[in-house]
PDB file of C-alpha atoms in Angstrom:
ATOM      1  CA  GLN A  11      12.099 -19.413 -13.153  1.00 56.00           C
ATOM      2  CA  ASN A  12      11.165 -23.054 -13.563  1.00 65.00           C
ATOM      3  CA  PRO A  13      13.856 -24.816 -15.642  1.00 71.00           C
ATOM      4  CA  GLN A  14      11.358 -27.539 -16.595  1.00 76.00           C
ATOM      5  CA  SER A  15       8.934 -24.994 -18.053  1.00 78.00           C
ATOM      6  CA  SER A  16       7.892 -25.529 -21.641  1.00 83.00           C
ATOM      7  CA  VAL A  17       7.400 -21.780 -22.090  1.00 85.00           C
ATOM      8  CA  PRO A  18      10.514 -20.412 -23.852  1.00 84.00           C
ATOM      9  CA  ASN A  19      10.221 -16.654 -23.231  1.00 87.00           C
ATOM     10  CA  ILE A  20       8.281 -13.814 -21.618  1.00 86.00           C
ATOM     11  CA  ARG A  21       6.029 -13.242 -24.620  1.00 91.00           C
ATOM     12  CA  GLU A  22       4.906 -16.887 -24.601  1.00 90.00           C
ATOM     13  CA  SER A  23       4.484 -16.754 -20.803  1.00 86.00           C
ATOM     14  CA  LEU A  24       2.159 -13.774 -21.115  1.00 88.00           C
ATOM     15  CA  ARG A  25       0.259 -15.494 -23.919  1.00 91.00           C
ATOM     16  CA  GLN A  26      -0.153 -18.655 -21.829  1.00 88.00           C
ATOM     17  CA  ILE A  27      -1.341 -16.687 -18.786  1.00 86.00           C
ATOM     18  CA  TYR A  28      -3.831 -14.768 -20.929  1.00 89.00           C
ATOM     19  CA  ASN A  29      -5.113 -17.915 -22.669  1.00 91.00           C
ATOM     20  CA  THR A  30      -5.475 -19.780 -19.365  1.00 88.00           C
ATOM     21  CA  ASN A  31      -6.837 -17.060 -17.062  1.00 86.00           C
ATOM     22  CA  GLY A  32      -7.886 -14.166 -19.277  1.00 88.00           C
ATOM     23  CA  ILE A  33      -6.778 -10.572 -18.869  1.00 88.00           C
ATOM     24  CA  GLY A  34      -7.198 -10.753 -15.064  1.00 84.00           C
ATOM     25  CA  GLY A  35      -4.519 -13.450 -14.928  1.00 84.00           C
ATOM     26  CA  LEU A  36      -1.926 -10.848 -15.870  1.00 83.00           C
ATOM     27  CA  TRP A  37      -2.623  -9.093 -12.539  1.00 81.00           C
ATOM     28  CA  HIS A  38      -2.892 -12.223 -10.396  1.00 80.00           C
ATOM     29  CA  GLY A  39      -1.301 -11.543  -6.993  1.00 77.00           C
ATOM     30  CA  THR A  40      -1.465  -7.770  -7.329  1.00 83.00           C
ATOM     31  CA  SER A  41      -3.967  -7.442  -4.470  1.00 80.00           C
ATOM     32  CA  ALA A  42      -1.556  -8.975  -1.934  1.00 77.00           C
ATOM     33  CA  GLY A  43       1.323  -7.011  -3.429  1.00 78.00           C
ATOM     34  CA  ILE A  44      -0.477  -3.698  -2.998  1.00 82.00           C
ATOM     35  CA  LEU A  45      -1.634  -4.622   0.507  1.00 80.00           C
ATOM     36  CA  LYS A  46       1.976  -5.182   1.574  1.00 80.00           C
ATOM     37  CA  THR A  47       3.871  -2.400  -0.188  1.00 84.00           C
ATOM     38  CA  VAL A  48       2.409   0.673   1.504  1.00 85.00           C
ATOM     39  CA  PRO A  49       2.568  -0.671   5.094  1.00 86.00           C
ATOM     40  CA  LYS A  50       6.088  -2.005   4.535  1.00 83.00           C
ATOM     41  CA  TYR A  51       7.506   1.335   3.453  1.00 84.00           C
ATOM     42  CA  CYS A  52       5.456   3.389   5.928  1.00 89.00           C
ATOM     43  CA  THR A  53       6.762   1.164   8.731  1.00 88.00           C
ATOM     44  CA  ALA A  54      10.314   1.439   7.437  1.00 85.00           C
ATOM     45  CA  ILE A  55      10.123   5.238   7.271  1.00 89.00           C
ATOM     46  CA  PHE A  56       8.582   5.451  10.752  1.00 93.00           C
ATOM     47  CA  VAL A  57      11.279   3.210  12.272  1.00 92.00           C
ATOM     48  CA  LYS A  58      14.063   5.024  10.435  1.00 90.00           C
ATOM     49  CA  ASP A  59      12.780   8.403  11.675  1.00 92.00           C
ATOM     50  CA  TYR A  60      12.311   7.064  15.205  1.00 94.00           C
ATOM     51  CA  MET A  61      15.842   5.683  15.262  1.00 92.00           C
ATOM     52  CA  GLU A  62      17.161   9.000  13.979  1.00 91.00           C
ATOM     53  CA  ARG A  63      15.482  10.858  16.864  1.00 93.00           C
ATOM     54  CA  THR A  64      16.525   8.398  19.573  1.00 93.00           C
ATOM     55  CA  MET A  65      20.054   7.366  18.597  1.00 93.00           C
ATOM     56  CA  PRO A  66      22.929   9.405  19.994  1.00 91.00           C
ATOM     57  CA  LEU A  67      24.195  12.059  17.614  1.00 91.00           C
ATOM     58  CA  VAL A  68      27.484  11.583  15.816  1.00 91.00           C
ATOM     59  CA  ASP A  69      30.166  13.834  17.299  1.00 92.00           C
ATOM     60  CA  PRO A  70      31.106  16.323  14.552  1.00 91.00           C
ATOM     61  CA  GLU A  71      34.551  16.728  16.146  1.00 93.00           C
ATOM     62  CA  SER A  72      35.311  12.991  16.208  1.00 92.00           C
ATOM     63  CA  PRO A  73      38.221  11.808  14.060  1.00 94.00           C
ATOM     64  CA  THR A  74      36.032   8.824  13.075  1.00 94.00           C
ATOM     65  CA  ARG A  75      33.045  11.018  12.163  1.00 94.00           C
ATOM     66  CA  GLY A  76      32.660   9.584   8.636  1.00 93.00           C
ATOM     67  CA  ARG A  77      32.721   5.973   9.833  1.00 94.00           C
ATOM     68  CA  ASP A  78      30.395   6.813  12.744  1.00 93.00           C
ATOM     69  CA  LYS A  79      27.847   8.417  10.362  1.00 92.00           C
ATOM     70  CA  LEU A  80      27.965   5.373   8.103  1.00 90.00           C
ATOM     71  CA  LEU A  81      27.453   3.004  11.041  1.00 91.00           C
ATOM     72  CA  HIS A  82      24.625   5.193  12.371  1.00 90.00           C
ATOM     73  CA  SER A  83      22.901   5.095   8.978  1.00 87.00           C
ATOM     74  CA  ALA A  84      23.395   1.317   8.598  1.00 85.00           C
ATOM     75  CA  ILE A  85      21.898   0.608  12.031  1.00 88.00           C
ATOM     76  CA  LYS A  86      18.782   2.720  11.546  1.00 88.00           C
ATOM     77  CA  SER A  87      18.230   1.522   7.969  1.00 83.00           C
ATOM     78  CA  SER A  88      18.664  -2.132   8.906  1.00 83.00           C
ATOM     79  CA  ALA A  89      16.201  -1.785  11.771  1.00 87.00           C
ATOM     80  CA  ALA A  90      13.719  -0.108   9.408  1.00 85.00           C
ATOM     81  CA  GLY A  91      14.082  -2.852   6.815  1.00 82.00           C
ATOM     82  CA  VAL A  92      13.663  -5.641   9.358  1.00 85.00           C
ATOM     83  CA  ALA A  93      10.559  -4.016  10.860  1.00 88.00           C
ATOM     84  CA  GLY A  94       8.945  -3.524   7.460  1.00 83.00           C
ATOM     85  CA  ALA A  95       9.737  -7.062   6.344  1.00 84.00           C
ATOM     86  CA  ALA A  96       8.486  -8.647   9.560  1.00 87.00           C
ATOM     87  CA  LEU A  97       5.227  -6.698   9.432  1.00 88.00           C
ATOM     88  CA  THR A  98       4.438  -7.620   5.835  1.00 86.00           C
ATOM     89  CA  ASN A  99       5.818 -11.177   5.729  1.00 89.00           C
ATOM     90  CA  PRO A 100       2.330 -12.766   5.898  1.00 91.00           C
ATOM     91  CA  LEU A 101       1.340 -10.888   2.746  1.00 88.00           C
ATOM     92  CA  ASP A 102       4.422 -12.203   0.934  1.00 86.00           C
ATOM     93  CA  VAL A 103       3.461 -15.726   1.965  1.00 91.00           C
ATOM     94  CA  ILE A 104      -0.099 -15.187   0.716  1.00 91.00           C
ATOM     95  CA  ARG A 105       1.078 -13.709  -2.588  1.00 87.00           C
ATOM     96  CA  ASN A 106       3.481 -16.600  -3.180  1.00 89.00           C
ATOM     97  CA  GLU A 107       0.682 -19.064  -2.407  1.00 91.00           C
ATOM     98  CA  MET A 108      -1.547 -17.277  -4.905  1.00 88.00           C
ATOM     99  CA  PHE A 109       1.097 -17.735  -7.607  1.00 84.00           C
ATOM    100  CA  LYS A 110       1.784 -21.341  -6.655  1.00 89.00           C
ATOM    101  CA  THR A 111      -1.829 -22.465  -6.528  1.00 90.00           C
ATOM    102  CA  ASN A 112      -3.567 -19.965  -8.822  1.00 86.00           C
ATOM    103  CA  LEU A 113      -6.020 -19.218  -5.995  1.00 90.00           C
ATOM    104  CA  GLY A 114      -7.488 -15.799  -5.269  1.00 88.00           C
ATOM    105  CA  LEU A 115      -6.567 -13.778  -2.181  1.00 89.00           C
ATOM    106  CA  PHE A 116      -9.128 -15.154   0.286  1.00 94.00           C
ATOM    107  CA  ASP A 117      -8.947 -18.730  -1.022  1.00 95.00           C
ATOM    108  CA  ALA A 118      -5.157 -18.646  -0.648  1.00 94.00           C
ATOM    109  CA  ILE A 119      -5.502 -17.441   2.962  1.00 95.00           C
ATOM    110  CA  ARG A 120      -7.990 -20.215   3.741  1.00 96.00           C
ATOM    111  CA  SER A 121      -5.753 -22.813   2.099  1.00 96.00           C
ATOM    112  CA  LEU A 122      -2.684 -21.675   4.049  1.00 96.00           C
ATOM    113  CA  HIS A 123      -4.604 -21.622   7.313  1.00 97.00           C
ATOM    114  CA  ARG A 124      -6.013 -25.116   6.686  1.00 97.00           C
ATOM    115  CA  GLU A 125      -2.564 -26.485   5.848  1.00 96.00           C
ATOM    116  CA  LEU A 126      -0.377 -24.671   8.408  1.00 95.00           C
ATOM    117  CA  GLY A 127      -2.647 -22.967  10.926  1.00 96.00           C
ATOM    118  CA  TYR A 128      -1.473 -19.518  11.915  1.00 94.00           C
ATOM    119  CA  SER A 129       2.166 -20.556  11.504  1.00 94.00           C
ATOM    120  CA  PHE A 130       1.840 -19.564   7.841  1.00 94.00           C
ATOM    121  CA  LEU A 131       2.192 -15.976   9.103  1.00 92.00           C
ATOM    122  CA  ILE A 132       5.899 -16.525   9.828  1.00 92.00           C
ATOM    123  CA  ARG A 133       6.767 -18.978   7.039  1.00 93.00           C
ATOM    124  CA  GLY A 134       9.964 -17.854   5.302  1.00 90.00           C
ATOM    125  CA  MET A 135      10.379 -14.801   7.526  1.00 90.00           C
ATOM    126  CA  SER A 136      14.165 -15.061   7.881  1.00 87.00           C
ATOM    127  CA  LYS A 137      14.675 -15.105   4.095  1.00 87.00           C
ATOM    128  CA  ASN A 138      12.187 -12.307   3.640  1.00 80.00           C
ATOM    129  CA  ILE A 139      13.881 -10.129   6.241  1.00 79.00           C
ATOM    130  CA  VAL A 140      17.222 -10.503   4.492  1.00 78.00           C
ATOM    131  CA  ALA A 141      15.722  -9.909   1.039  1.00 79.00           C
ATOM    132  CA  VAL A 142      13.829  -6.773   2.098  1.00 69.00           C
ATOM    133  CA  SER A 143      16.374  -5.337   4.531  1.00 63.00           C
ATOM    134  CA  ILE A 144      19.209  -5.026   2.040  1.00 67.00           C
ATOM    135  CA  PRO A 145      17.465  -2.596  -0.354  1.00 69.00           C
ATOM    136  CA  VAL A 146      16.074  -0.524   2.530  1.00 61.00           C
ATOM    137  CA  ALA A 147      19.471  -0.464   4.229  1.00 58.00           C
ATOM    138  CA  SER A 148      21.038   0.901   1.069  1.00 63.00           C
ATOM    139  CA  THR A 149      18.831   4.000   1.151  1.00 59.00           C
TER     140      THR A 149
END
């Protein structure tokens, strides 16, 4: 992703990571990734189900039934995606910091807290919400 990188391809990238950090370097950032994935999707499913139970039903006799169902689905899916993204945003920030600095999970958290205080928890949230909401909304 870095245009100034001297590494020409994926194979060489993997080789460089392995030579620099050993086999564990190939899984760097996985801990934060795993910590965020399950809560994000559990939250999204919970919110989607909650919205389904609480939103008014689509009138099956309505001439705009198809459009109403689509709108209903888009609203509940968007809310689910936003909730999941907002809940797990801090873990995305931590994971990105781990990649940027080559620090482990707890060292990355300490570094972020030292640099930004607790505001690191919301850094980049708007971009994250958009990036996560779109795939969830399409389900």
